[in-house]
């Protein structure tokens, strides 16, 4: 007797699993305070950015390069295919429409070229900070930081760990987001300033005192005495530096934000003079030994043991070898050549000390990131750099292209379809129609919660094609119920089985048919999703999502619920309103054209 009891208790456990799934989705909504789905461009509007290519000779870029830029930008704004962002060419321009984001976020996401270089620092100098910034500058810590800092050279500048906690006065919002340090696996203390660096501090201080001293009186010859000219290369090791680059380094004015070189596509095979993001330092950098194409993948995440967002890099096999060589060379060099600068779009975002060689092909960019900035930078590095430099021709905030009327129309169409299915099931299947109605209710609850959770965690935005896919799924879900109900009736018409036995035998046969039908639908959705773009891909995603939900509902609710109802006399004895009465079975048998044998008669 124990075995039948165990078998009949399974429907209850299965329904509890379904309840746990619904509670998990609902709990996620409560924790994230997300109760409505995100809407797409056609229903909620967004931002449209027009990018124009910039070439050296002013000519139109090649068509294949422009197409490659379109594909990279499309991957950045709609890498998963469900955010409803649109990217299209218009002549030589690229028009990007992003739903539901502000202008600043849209610009950061699409306008950054994302050319990444890893270069060894050959020389560096602190730029003269304007007086109004110097008076508000934070007092630097006297003790060295116990992490791999990206700014250890004087004049005293906060370490990476310090800069993550207090904003730099000269840093722009973007600079704060990218003010970061590249860390190795084992942190160590930053080296103390060398004697040469201390001398540079004293020289800088003397220079400031000289400016504050009044102009001396004219001598007997009528001319004022002038201080001796200072060597611009004082304290700079010029060994191995290209004289032309050294000249550029001397003339580089990083105090002016317009001169910091944002968006410059530097040649990785040549030495390069560059500014730091906030303009506080300028550098002479060696040729790039590791570039963005050497990155296998980039991802954003929270650093283990902290709440700080980081960008994690995994290099390809060639890039891993070059990365190990680069960090080994820097580790064996003297200050400041023991630093490796991370250059993004011509600007140094960090230049940390290399405290030990870093094998293994992995690195982290940490400090100053939030979830959005870390994810955006990871996507830019993962999907690749743009082959062209672009300038923003126009930025417009656009309203919804369809509006509230079309949204309401789509929802009304879905409601009408749902009501028609319910009326048909109740009229044709009577008592069994209750199972169909409750199954549709469960499917609706799971679909809604899944759309809301995906919207706030995977940027899934509900557009009109998505709504069409969800409406079509009503028919797919109802078809699964009909297959199962008809199998039960076939077993009952044989007259040799009880309802409880018919439910189990019919499930074995119907399950195969339901899985095959849903598998065909899911394969079609996958093919359409990967081969199409825009609204068609969104329709395919919605159709695939609801196909999976159909399987969950049929397996976790419809079948176990019917198994529980089979224990009731109302259904087991074939009540006229149950849909399983003998008169109903004979009507169905005559309408289906099934012939009976003499033995069955």
Coordinates of C-alpha atoms in Angstrom, one line a residue:
X1 CA 0.0 0.0 0.0
X2 CA 2.9 2.3 0.5
X3 CA 3.8 2.4 -3.2
X4 CA 0.4 3.7 -4.5
X5 CA 0.4 6.3 -1.7
X6 CA 3.8 7.6 -2.8
X7 CA 2.7 7.7 -6.5
X8 CA -0.5 9.7 -5.7
X9 CA 1.4 12.2 -3.5
X10 CA 3.5 13.3 -6.5
X11 CA 1.0 15.8 -7.9
X12 CA 1.0 17.7 -4.6
X13 CA 4.8 17.9 -4.6
X14 CA 4.9 19.0 -8.3
X15 CA 2.4 21.8 -7.6
X16 CA 4.6 22.9 -4.7
X17 CA 7.6 23.2 -7.1
X18 CA 5.5 25.4 -9.3
X19 CA 4.5 27.5 -6.3
X20 CA 8.1 27.9 -5.3
X21 CA 9.0 29.1 -8.9
X22 CA 6.2 31.7 -8.8
X23 CA 7.2 32.9 -5.4
X24 CA 10.9 33.2 -6.5
X25 CA 9.9 35.4 -9.4
X26 CA 7.6 37.4 -7.2
X27 CA 10.3 37.8 -4.5
X28 CA 12.8 39.0 -7.1
X29 CA 10.3 41.7 -8.2
X30 CA 9.8 42.8 -4.6
X31 CA 13.5 42.9 -3.8
X32 CA 14.2 45.0 -7.0
X33 CA 11.1 47.0 -6.5
X34 CA 10.2 46.3 -10.1
X35 CA 6.5 45.8 -10.8
X36 CA 6.0 46.9 -14.4
X37 CA 7.9 45.7 -17.5
X38 CA 10.2 48.0 -19.3
X39 CA 8.9 49.3 -22.6
X40 CA 10.6 49.5 -26.0
X41 CA 11.3 52.4 -28.3
X42 CA 8.0 52.2 -30.1
X43 CA 6.0 52.4 -26.8
X44 CA 8.2 54.5 -24.5
X45 CA 10.5 56.6 -26.7
X46 CA 14.2 57.1 -26.0
X47 CA 17.3 58.8 -27.5
X48 CA 18.5 59.0 -31.1
X49 CA 22.2 59.7 -31.8
X50 CA 23.5 60.4 -35.3
X51 CA 27.2 59.7 -35.7
X52 CA 29.3 61.0 -38.6
X53 CA 32.6 59.3 -39.5
X54 CA 35.8 61.3 -39.4
X55 CA 38.6 60.4 -41.8
X56 CA 42.0 61.8 -42.3
X57 CA 41.5 63.1 -45.8
X58 CA 37.8 63.9 -45.3
X59 CA 36.7 61.3 -47.9
X60 CA 33.9 58.9 -47.4
X61 CA 34.9 55.7 -45.5
X62 CA 34.9 52.3 -47.3
X63 CA 31.5 50.6 -47.2
X64 CA 32.9 47.5 -45.5
X65 CA 34.4 49.5 -42.7
X66 CA 31.2 51.4 -42.1
X67 CA 29.3 48.1 -42.0
X68 CA 31.7 46.7 -39.5
X69 CA 31.1 49.8 -37.3
X70 CA 27.4 49.3 -37.6
X71 CA 27.7 45.7 -36.4
X72 CA 29.9 46.7 -33.5
X73 CA 27.6 49.4 -32.3
X74 CA 24.6 47.1 -32.7
X75 CA 26.4 44.6 -30.5
X76 CA 27.1 47.3 -27.9
X77 CA 23.5 48.6 -27.6
X78 CA 21.7 45.3 -28.3
X79 CA 24.1 42.5 -27.7
X80 CA 21.4 40.2 -26.4
X81 CA 18.9 41.2 -29.1
X82 CA 16.1 42.0 -26.6
X83 CA 16.7 45.6 -25.7
X84 CA 14.8 46.9 -28.7
X85 CA 17.7 49.3 -29.7
X86 CA 18.0 50.0 -33.4
X87 CA 21.1 50.8 -35.5
X88 CA 20.9 51.8 -39.1
X89 CA 23.0 53.5 -41.8
X90 CA 21.9 56.6 -43.5
X91 CA 24.4 57.5 -46.2
X92 CA 27.8 57.8 -44.4
X93 CA 26.1 58.4 -41.1
X94 CA 25.0 55.9 -38.5
X95 CA 21.7 56.5 -36.6
X96 CA 21.3 54.8 -33.2
X97 CA 18.0 54.7 -31.4
X98 CA 18.1 53.6 -27.8
X99 CA 14.9 53.2 -25.8
X100 CA 14.4 54.4 -22.3
X101 CA 17.9 56.0 -21.6
X102 CA 19.1 59.6 -21.2
X103 CA 21.3 61.3 -23.6
X104 CA 24.5 61.0 -21.6
X105 CA 24.1 57.3 -21.2
X106 CA 23.4 56.9 -24.9
X107 CA 26.5 59.0 -25.9
X108 CA 28.8 57.0 -23.6
X109 CA 27.6 53.7 -24.9
X110 CA 27.9 54.3 -28.7
X111 CA 30.3 57.2 -29.2
X112 CA 33.4 55.7 -27.5
X113 CA 35.7 54.1 -30.0
X114 CA 37.1 51.7 -27.3
X115 CA 40.7 51.4 -28.7
X116 CA 42.5 49.7 -25.8
X117 CA 46.3 49.6 -25.5
X118 CA 48.6 48.4 -22.7
X119 CA 51.9 50.4 -22.8
X120 CA 54.9 50.5 -20.6
X121 CA 55.5 54.0 -19.1
X122 CA 58.8 55.5 -20.2
X123 CA 58.5 58.9 -18.6
X124 CA 55.9 60.9 -16.7
X125 CA 55.4 64.4 -15.3
X126 CA 52.8 66.0 -13.1
X127 CA 51.0 68.8 -14.8
X128 CA 50.6 72.2 -13.1
X129 CA 47.1 72.2 -11.5
X130 CA 45.3 75.6 -11.7
X131 CA 45.2 77.5 -8.4
X132 CA 41.5 77.2 -7.9
X133 CA 41.8 73.4 -8.1
X134 CA 45.0 73.3 -6.0
X135 CA 43.3 75.1 -3.0
X136 CA 40.5 72.5 -3.0
X137 CA 42.7 69.5 -3.5
X138 CA 42.6 66.8 -0.9
X139 CA 45.5 66.3 1.4
X140 CA 47.4 63.2 0.2
X141 CA 48.1 60.4 2.6
X142 CA 51.6 60.1 4.0
X143 CA 51.6 56.4 4.2
X144 CA 51.9 54.4 1.0
X145 CA 48.9 52.4 -0.2
X146 CA 49.0 48.6 0.2
X147 CA 47.7 47.9 -3.3
X148 CA 49.0 48.1 -6.8
X149 CA 48.5 51.8 -7.4
X150 CA 48.2 53.5 -10.7
X151 CA 49.5 56.8 -9.5
X152 CA 52.5 56.4 -7.1
X153 CA 54.7 59.1 -8.5
X154 CA 54.9 62.6 -7.0
X155 CA 53.7 65.3 -6.7
X156 CA 51.8 63.4 -4.1
X157 CA 48.6 61.9 -5.6
X158 CA 46.1 59.6 -3.9
X159 CA 46.5 56.0 -4.6
X160 CA 44.0 53.9 -6.4
X161 CA 42.4 52.8 -3.2
X162 CA 42.2 56.4 -2.0
X163 CA 40.8 57.7 -5.3
X164 CA 38.1 55.2 -5.1
X165 CA 36.9 56.6 -1.8
X166 CA 37.3 60.3 -2.5
X167 CA 36.7 62.0 -5.9
X168 CA 39.4 63.8 -7.7
X169 CA 38.7 67.5 -7.9
X170 CA 39.8 67.8 -11.5
X171 CA 38.1 64.6 -12.7
X172 CA 35.0 64.7 -14.9
X173 CA 32.2 62.2 -14.3
X174 CA 33.6 60.0 -16.9
X175 CA 37.1 60.4 -15.5
X176 CA 35.8 59.4 -12.1
X177 CA 34.2 56.3 -13.5
X178 CA 37.4 55.3 -15.2
X179 CA 39.9 56.4 -12.5
X180 CA 41.0 52.9 -11.7
X181 CA 43.9 50.6 -10.9
X182 CA 45.0 47.4 -12.6
X183 CA 45.6 44.9 -9.8
X184 CA 47.6 41.7 -9.6
X185 CA 46.8 38.7 -7.6
X186 CA 49.0 39.6 -4.6
X187 CA 49.0 43.2 -3.5
X188 CA 52.1 44.9 -2.1
X189 CA 53.0 48.3 -0.8
X190 CA 53.8 51.1 -3.3
X191 CA 57.5 52.1 -3.4
X192 CA 58.6 55.3 -1.7
X193 CA 59.5 58.3 -3.9
X194 CA 63.0 58.2 -5.2
X195 CA 65.6 60.9 -4.7
X196 CA 65.1 62.1 -8.2
X197 CA 61.3 62.5 -7.6
X198 CA 62.0 64.4 -4.4
X199 CA 64.2 66.8 -6.3
X200 CA 61.5 67.3 -8.8
X201 CA 59.1 68.2 -6.0
X202 CA 61.6 70.8 -4.7
X203 CA 62.2 72.2 -8.2
X204 CA 58.4 72.5 -8.7
X205 CA 58.1 74.3 -5.3
X206 CA 60.9 76.6 -6.1
X207 CA 59.3 77.4 -9.4
X208 CA 56.0 78.3 -7.7
X209 CA 57.9 80.5 -5.2
X210 CA 59.7 82.3 -8.0
X211 CA 56.3 83.2 -9.5
X212 CA 55.1 84.6 -6.2
X213 CA 58.3 86.9 -5.8
X214 CA 57.8 90.5 -7.1
X215 CA 59.7 91.5 -10.2
X216 CA 63.2 92.8 -9.3
X217 CA 64.0 96.4 -9.9
X218 CA 65.9 97.3 -13.1
X219 CA 69.7 97.2 -12.9
X220 CA 72.1 100.0 -13.9
X221 CA 71.9 98.9 -17.5
X222 CA 68.1 99.3 -17.4
X223 CA 67.2 95.6 -17.7
X224 CA 65.7 93.3 -15.1
X225 CA 67.6 90.2 -14.0
X226 CA 66.0 86.9 -15.3
X227 CA 66.2 83.5 -13.7
X228 CA 68.2 80.9 -15.6
X229 CA 66.1 78.7 -18.0
X230 CA 65.2 75.3 -16.6
X231 CA 65.8 72.1 -18.6
X232 CA 62.3 70.8 -19.6
X233 CA 63.7 67.3 -19.4
X234 CA 65.0 67.6 -15.8
X235 CA 64.3 64.5 -13.9
X236 CA 63.2 62.6 -17.1
X237 CA 65.1 59.6 -18.3
X238 CA 65.2 60.1 -22.0
X239 CA 67.0 56.8 -22.8
X240 CA 65.1 54.9 -25.6
X241 CA 62.6 57.7 -26.2
X242 CA 61.9 58.9 -29.7
X243 CA 63.0 62.6 -29.9
X244 CA 59.9 63.5 -31.8
X245 CA 57.7 61.9 -29.2
X246 CA 59.8 63.6 -26.5
X247 CA 59.1 67.0 -28.1
X248 CA 55.4 66.2 -28.2
X249 CA 55.6 65.3 -24.5
X250 CA 57.2 68.6 -23.7
X251 CA 54.6 70.6 -25.6
X252 CA 51.6 68.6 -24.2
X253 CA 49.3 70.7 -22.0
X254 CA 47.1 68.3 -20.0
X255 CA 45.7 71.0 -17.8
X256 CA 43.3 72.0 -20.6
X257 CA 40.7 69.3 -21.1
X258 CA 40.5 69.9 -24.8
X259 CA 44.2 68.9 -25.2
X260 CA 44.0 65.5 -23.5
X261 CA 43.4 63.6 -26.7
X262 CA 40.1 61.9 -26.0
X263 CA 39.0 59.9 -29.0
X264 CA 42.5 59.9 -30.6
X265 CA 43.3 56.6 -32.4
X266 CA 47.0 56.1 -31.5
X267 CA 49.3 53.9 -33.5
X268 CA 50.1 50.9 -31.4
X269 CA 53.4 50.3 -33.2
X270 CA 54.8 53.8 -32.2
X271 CA 55.6 55.5 -28.9
X272 CA 53.0 57.9 -27.7
X273 CA 52.6 61.0 -25.5
X274 CA 49.3 61.0 -23.6
X275 CA 47.5 62.6 -20.7
X276 CA 45.7 60.9 -17.8
X277 CA 41.9 61.1 -17.7
X278 CA 41.8 63.9 -15.1
X279 CA 44.8 65.7 -16.7
X280 CA 46.9 65.4 -13.6
X281 CA 49.8 63.6 -15.3
X282 CA 51.3 63.3 -18.7
X283 CA 53.2 60.3 -20.0
X284 CA 55.6 59.0 -22.6
X285 CA 54.5 55.5 -23.4
X286 CA 56.3 52.7 -25.2
X287 CA 54.8 50.8 -28.1
X288 CA 51.7 48.8 -27.3
X289 CA 52.7 45.2 -26.5
X290 CA 49.1 44.2 -25.8
X291 CA 46.0 45.7 -27.5
X292 CA 42.3 45.3 -27.4
X293 CA 42.2 42.5 -30.0
X294 CA 44.3 40.4 -27.6
X295 CA 41.3 40.3 -25.2
X296 CA 39.3 37.1 -25.3
X297 CA 36.5 38.3 -23.2
X298 CA 35.6 41.1 -20.8
X299 CA 33.0 41.1 -18.1
X300 CA 31.7 43.3 -15.3
X301 CA 31.3 41.9 -11.8
X302 CA 31.8 42.6 -8.1
X303 CA 35.3 42.0 -6.7
X304 CA 35.4 39.0 -4.3
X305 CA 35.2 40.1 -0.7
X306 CA 34.1 43.7 -1.6
X307 CA 31.2 45.6 -3.0
X308 CA 33.4 47.3 -5.7
X309 CA 32.5 46.8 -9.3
X310 CA 35.5 45.7 -11.6
X311 CA 36.1 44.9 -15.2
X312 CA 37.7 41.5 -15.6
X313 CA 39.8 40.7 -18.6
X314 CA 40.8 37.4 -20.0
X315 CA 43.5 37.4 -22.7
X316 CA 43.8 35.1 -25.7
X317 CA 46.8 32.7 -25.8
X318 CA 49.0 35.2 -27.7
X319 CA 47.8 38.1 -25.6
X320 CA 48.5 36.2 -22.3
X321 CA 52.1 35.6 -23.3
X322 CA 52.6 39.2 -24.3
X323 CA 50.9 40.3 -21.1
X324 CA 53.3 38.2 -19.0
X325 CA 56.3 39.6 -20.9
X326 CA 55.1 43.2 -20.5
X327 CA 54.5 42.9 -16.7
X328 CA 57.8 41.1 -16.3
X329 CA 59.7 43.9 -18.1
X330 CA 57.9 46.6 -16.0
X331 CA 58.6 44.7 -12.8
X332 CA 62.3 44.6 -13.5
X333 CA 62.5 48.4 -14.4
X334 CA 63.0 51.4 -12.2
X335 CA 60.5 54.1 -11.4
X336 CA 58.5 55.3 -13.4
X337 CA 59.2 52.5 -16.0
X338 CA 57.8 50.0 -13.6
X339 CA 54.3 51.1 -14.6
X340 CA 52.0 49.8 -17.3
X341 CA 49.5 52.4 -18.6
X342 CA 46.0 51.3 -19.7
X343 CA 45.2 53.6 -22.7
X344 CA 41.5 53.8 -23.8
X345 CA 40.8 56.0 -26.9
X346 CA 44.1 57.9 -26.5
X347 CA 43.8 58.7 -22.8
X348 CA 45.5 57.0 -19.9
X349 CA 42.8 55.7 -17.6
X350 CA 45.2 54.2 -15.2
X351 CA 49.0 53.6 -14.9
X352 CA 49.6 51.2 -12.0
X353 CA 52.9 50.0 -10.6
X354 CA 53.6 46.3 -11.5
X355 CA 54.4 44.8 -8.1
X356 CA 55.0 41.3 -9.6
X357 CA 54.9 39.6 -13.1
X358 CA 51.3 38.6 -13.9
X359 CA 51.0 35.3 -15.7
X360 CA 47.9 33.4 -16.5
X361 CA 46.3 35.9 -19.0
X362 CA 44.0 37.6 -16.6
X363 CA 43.7 41.2 -15.3
X364 CA 41.3 43.5 -13.5
X365 CA 40.5 47.1 -13.9
X366 CA 39.1 48.3 -10.5
X367 CA 38.1 51.4 -8.7
X368 CA 35.5 54.1 -9.2
X369 CA 33.1 51.9 -11.2
X370 CA 29.4 51.5 -10.6
X371 CA 27.4 48.7 -12.3
X372 CA 26.5 50.8 -15.4
X373 CA 30.0 52.2 -16.1
X374 CA 31.6 48.8 -15.5
X375 CA 29.1 47.0 -17.8
X376 CA 29.5 49.6 -20.5
X377 CA 33.3 49.4 -20.5
X378 CA 33.2 45.6 -20.5
X379 CA 30.8 45.6 -23.5
X380 CA 33.0 48.0 -25.4
X381 CA 36.1 45.9 -24.8
X382 CA 34.2 42.6 -25.5
X383 CA 32.6 43.6 -28.7
X384 CA 35.7 45.3 -30.1
X385 CA 36.8 48.8 -31.0
X386 CA 35.2 50.9 -33.7
X387 CA 37.3 51.0 -37.0
X388 CA 36.5 54.7 -37.4
X389 CA 36.4 57.8 -35.3
X390 CA 33.0 59.4 -35.2
X391 CA 31.7 62.8 -34.2
X392 CA 28.2 63.3 -32.9
X393 CA 26.1 65.2 -35.5
X394 CA 22.9 65.4 -33.5
X395 CA 21.4 64.1 -30.3
X396 CA 17.6 64.0 -30.0
X397 CA 15.1 62.8 -27.5
X398 CA 12.3 61.0 -29.3
X399 CA 8.8 60.2 -28.2
X400 CA 7.2 56.8 -28.6
X401 CA 6.5 56.0 -32.3
X402 CA 3.3 54.2 -31.6
X403 CA 2.1 55.4 -28.2
X404 CA -0.3 54.4 -25.6
X405 CA -3.2 53.7 -28.0
X406 CA -1.2 51.0 -29.8
X407 CA -0.2 49.5 -26.5
X408 CA -3.7 49.4 -25.3
X409 CA -4.8 47.9 -28.6
X410 CA -2.3 45.1 -28.3
X411 CA -3.4 44.3 -24.7
X412 CA -7.0 44.4 -25.7
X413 CA -6.3 42.0 -28.6
X414 CA -4.6 39.6 -26.2
X415 CA -7.5 39.9 -23.8
X416 CA -10.0 39.1 -26.6
X417 CA -8.0 36.1 -27.7
X418 CA -7.8 34.9 -24.1
X419 CA -11.5 35.2 -23.5
X420 CA -12.3 33.4 -26.8
X421 CA -10.1 30.5 -25.8
X422 CA -11.7 30.4 -22.3
X423 CA -15.3 30.4 -23.8
X424 CA -14.4 27.6 -26.2
X425 CA -12.8 25.4 -23.5
X426 CA -15.7 25.9 -21.2
X427 CA -18.3 25.1 -23.9
X428 CA -16.5 22.2 -25.4
X429 CA -14.8 20.6 -22.4
X430 CA -17.1 21.8 -19.6
X431 CA -15.5 20.7 -16.3
X432 CA -12.1 20.1 -18.0
X433 CA -12.3 23.7 -19.2
X434 CA -11.7 24.8 -15.7
X435 CA -8.3 23.2 -15.9
X436 CA -7.6 25.0 -19.1
X437 CA -8.6 28.3 -17.7
X438 CA -6.5 27.9 -14.5
X439 CA -3.6 26.8 -16.6
X440 CA -3.8 30.0 -18.7
X441 CA -4.0 32.0 -15.6
X442 CA -0.8 30.4 -14.2
X443 CA 0.9 30.9 -17.6
X444 CA -0.1 34.6 -17.6
X445 CA 1.4 35.1 -14.1
X446 CA 4.7 33.4 -14.9
X447 CA 4.9 35.3 -18.2
X448 CA 4.3 38.6 -16.6
X449 CA 6.8 38.1 -13.8
X450 CA 9.4 36.7 -16.2
X451 CA 9.1 39.8 -18.4
X452 CA 9.5 42.1 -15.5
X453 CA 12.5 40.3 -14.0
X454 CA 14.2 40.0 -17.5
X455 CA 13.5 43.7 -18.0
X456 CA 15.4 44.8 -14.9
X457 CA 18.2 42.2 -15.1
X458 CA 18.7 41.6 -18.9
X459 CA 17.3 44.9 -20.3
X460 CA 14.4 43.1 -21.9
X461 CA 12.1 45.7 -23.3
X462 CA 8.5 45.0 -24.2
X463 CA 7.7 46.3 -27.7
X464 CA 4.8 45.6 -30.1
X465 CA 6.5 42.6 -31.7
X466 CA 7.1 41.2 -28.2
X467 CA 3.4 41.7 -27.4
X468 CA 2.5 39.9 -30.7
X469 CA 4.7 37.0 -29.7
X470 CA 3.0 36.8 -26.3
X471 CA -0.5 36.8 -27.9
X472 CA 0.4 34.0 -30.3
X473 CA 1.6 32.0 -27.3
X474 CA -2.0 31.8 -26.0
X475 CA -2.8 29.5 -28.9
X476 CA 0.3 27.4 -28.3
X477 CA -0.5 26.9 -24.7
X478 CA -4.1 26.0 -25.4
X479 CA -3.0 23.5 -28.0
X480 CA -1.1 21.6 -25.4
X481 CA -4.2 21.3 -23.2
X482 CA -6.3 20.1 -26.1
X483 CA -3.8 17.4 -27.0
X484 CA -3.9 16.1 -23.4
X485 CA -7.7 16.3 -23.0
X486 CA -8.3 14.4 -26.2
X487 CA -5.9 11.6 -25.2
X488 CA -7.8 11.3 -21.9
X489 CA -11.1 11.0 -23.8
X490 CA -9.7 8.4 -26.1
X491 CA -8.7 6.3 -23.1
X492 CA -12.2 6.8 -21.5
X493 CA -14.0 5.9 -24.8
X494 CA -12.3 2.5 -24.7
X495 CA -14.4 1.8 -21.6
X496 CA -11.7 -0.4 -20.1
X497 CA -10.0 2.1 -17.8
X498 CA -10.9 4.2 -14.8
X499 CA -10.3 7.9 -15.0
X500 CA -7.2 7.8 -12.8
X501 CA -5.7 5.2 -15.0
X502 CA -6.7 7.0 -18.1
X503 CA -5.0 10.2 -16.9
X504 CA -1.7 8.4 -16.4
X505 CA -1.8 6.4 -19.7
X506 CA -3.0 9.4 -21.7
X507 CA -0.2 11.6 -20.2
X508 CA 2.5 9.2 -21.5
X509 CA 1.1 9.5 -25.0
X510 CA 0.3 13.2 -24.9
X511 CA 3.6 14.2 -23.4
X512 CA 5.6 13.0 -26.4
X513 CA 3.3 14.9 -28.8
X514 CA 3.5 18.1 -26.6
X515 CA 7.3 18.0 -26.4
X516 CA 7.7 17.4 -30.1
X517 CA 5.4 20.3 -31.0
X518 CA 7.1 22.7 -28.5
X519 CA 10.5 21.6 -29.7
X520 CA 9.7 22.5 -33.3
X521 CA 8.4 25.8 -32.1
X522 CA 11.4 26.5 -30.0
X523 CA 13.9 25.6 -32.7
X524 CA 12.1 27.9 -35.1
X525 CA 12.3 30.7 -32.5
X526 CA 16.0 30.1 -32.0
X527 CA 16.8 30.2 -35.7
X528 CA 14.7 33.3 -36.2
X529 CA 16.4 35.0 -33.2
X530 CA 19.9 34.5 -34.4
X531 CA 19.3 35.2 -38.1
X532 CA 17.1 38.3 -37.7
X533 CA 17.6 41.7 -36.0
X534 CA 15.4 44.3 -34.5
X535 CA 11.7 43.6 -34.1
X536 CA 11.8 40.2 -35.7
X537 CA 14.4 39.0 -33.2
X538 CA 12.3 40.4 -30.4
X539 CA 9.3 38.5 -31.7
X540 CA 11.3 35.3 -31.8
X541 CA 12.6 35.8 -28.2
X542 CA 9.0 36.3 -26.9
X543 CA 7.8 33.2 -28.8
X544 CA 10.7 31.1 -27.4
X545 CA 10.1 32.4 -23.9
X546 CA 6.4 31.5 -23.9
X547 CA 7.2 28.1 -25.4
X548 CA 9.4 27.2 -22.4
X549 CA 6.7 28.6 -20.1
X550 CA 4.1 26.3 -21.8
X551 CA 6.2 23.3 -21.0
X552 CA 6.6 24.4 -17.4
X553 CA 2.8 25.0 -17.0
X554 CA 1.8 21.7 -18.6
X555 CA 4.3 19.6 -16.6
X556 CA 4.0 21.4 -13.3
X557 CA 0.4 22.4 -13.2
X558 CA -2.0 20.9 -15.9
X559 CA -1.0 17.2 -15.5
X560 CA -0.8 17.1 -11.6
X561 CA -4.0 19.2 -11.3
X562 CA -5.9 16.8 -13.5
X563 CA -4.5 13.9 -11.5
X564 CA -5.9 15.5 -8.4
X565 CA -9.3 16.1 -10.0
X566 CA -9.5 12.4 -11.1
X567 CA -9.9 11.5 -7.4
X568 CA -13.2 13.5 -7.2
X569 CA -16.4 11.6 -7.9
X570 CA -17.6 14.5 -10.0
X571 CA -15.0 13.6 -12.7
X572 CA -14.5 9.9 -11.8
X573 CA -18.2 9.0 -12.2
X574 CA -18.6 11.0 -15.4
X575 CA -20.9 13.8 -14.3
X576 CA -22.7 15.4 -17.2
X577 CA -20.9 18.7 -16.5
X578 CA -17.5 17.1 -16.2
X579 CA -17.0 16.7 -19.9
X580 CA -16.2 13.0 -19.4
X581 CA -19.8 11.6 -19.2
X582 CA -20.7 8.6 -21.4
X583 CA -23.2 10.7 -23.5
X584 CA -20.5 13.2 -24.2
X585 CA -18.0 10.5 -25.1
X586 CA -20.5 9.0 -27.6
X587 CA -21.1 12.4 -29.1
X588 CA -17.4 13.0 -29.5
X589 CA -17.0 9.5 -31.0
X590 CA -19.7 10.1 -33.6
X591 CA -18.4 13.5 -34.5
X592 CA -14.8 12.3 -34.9
X593 CA -15.9 9.6 -37.4
X594 CA -14.3 6.8 -35.3
X595 CA -15.7 3.3 -36.1
X596 CA -16.4 0.8 -33.4
X597 CA -15.8 -2.9 -33.5
X598 CA -18.6 -5.4 -32.6
X599 CA -16.8 -6.2 -29.3
X600 CA -16.8 -2.5 -28.4
X601 CA -20.4 -2.1 -29.3

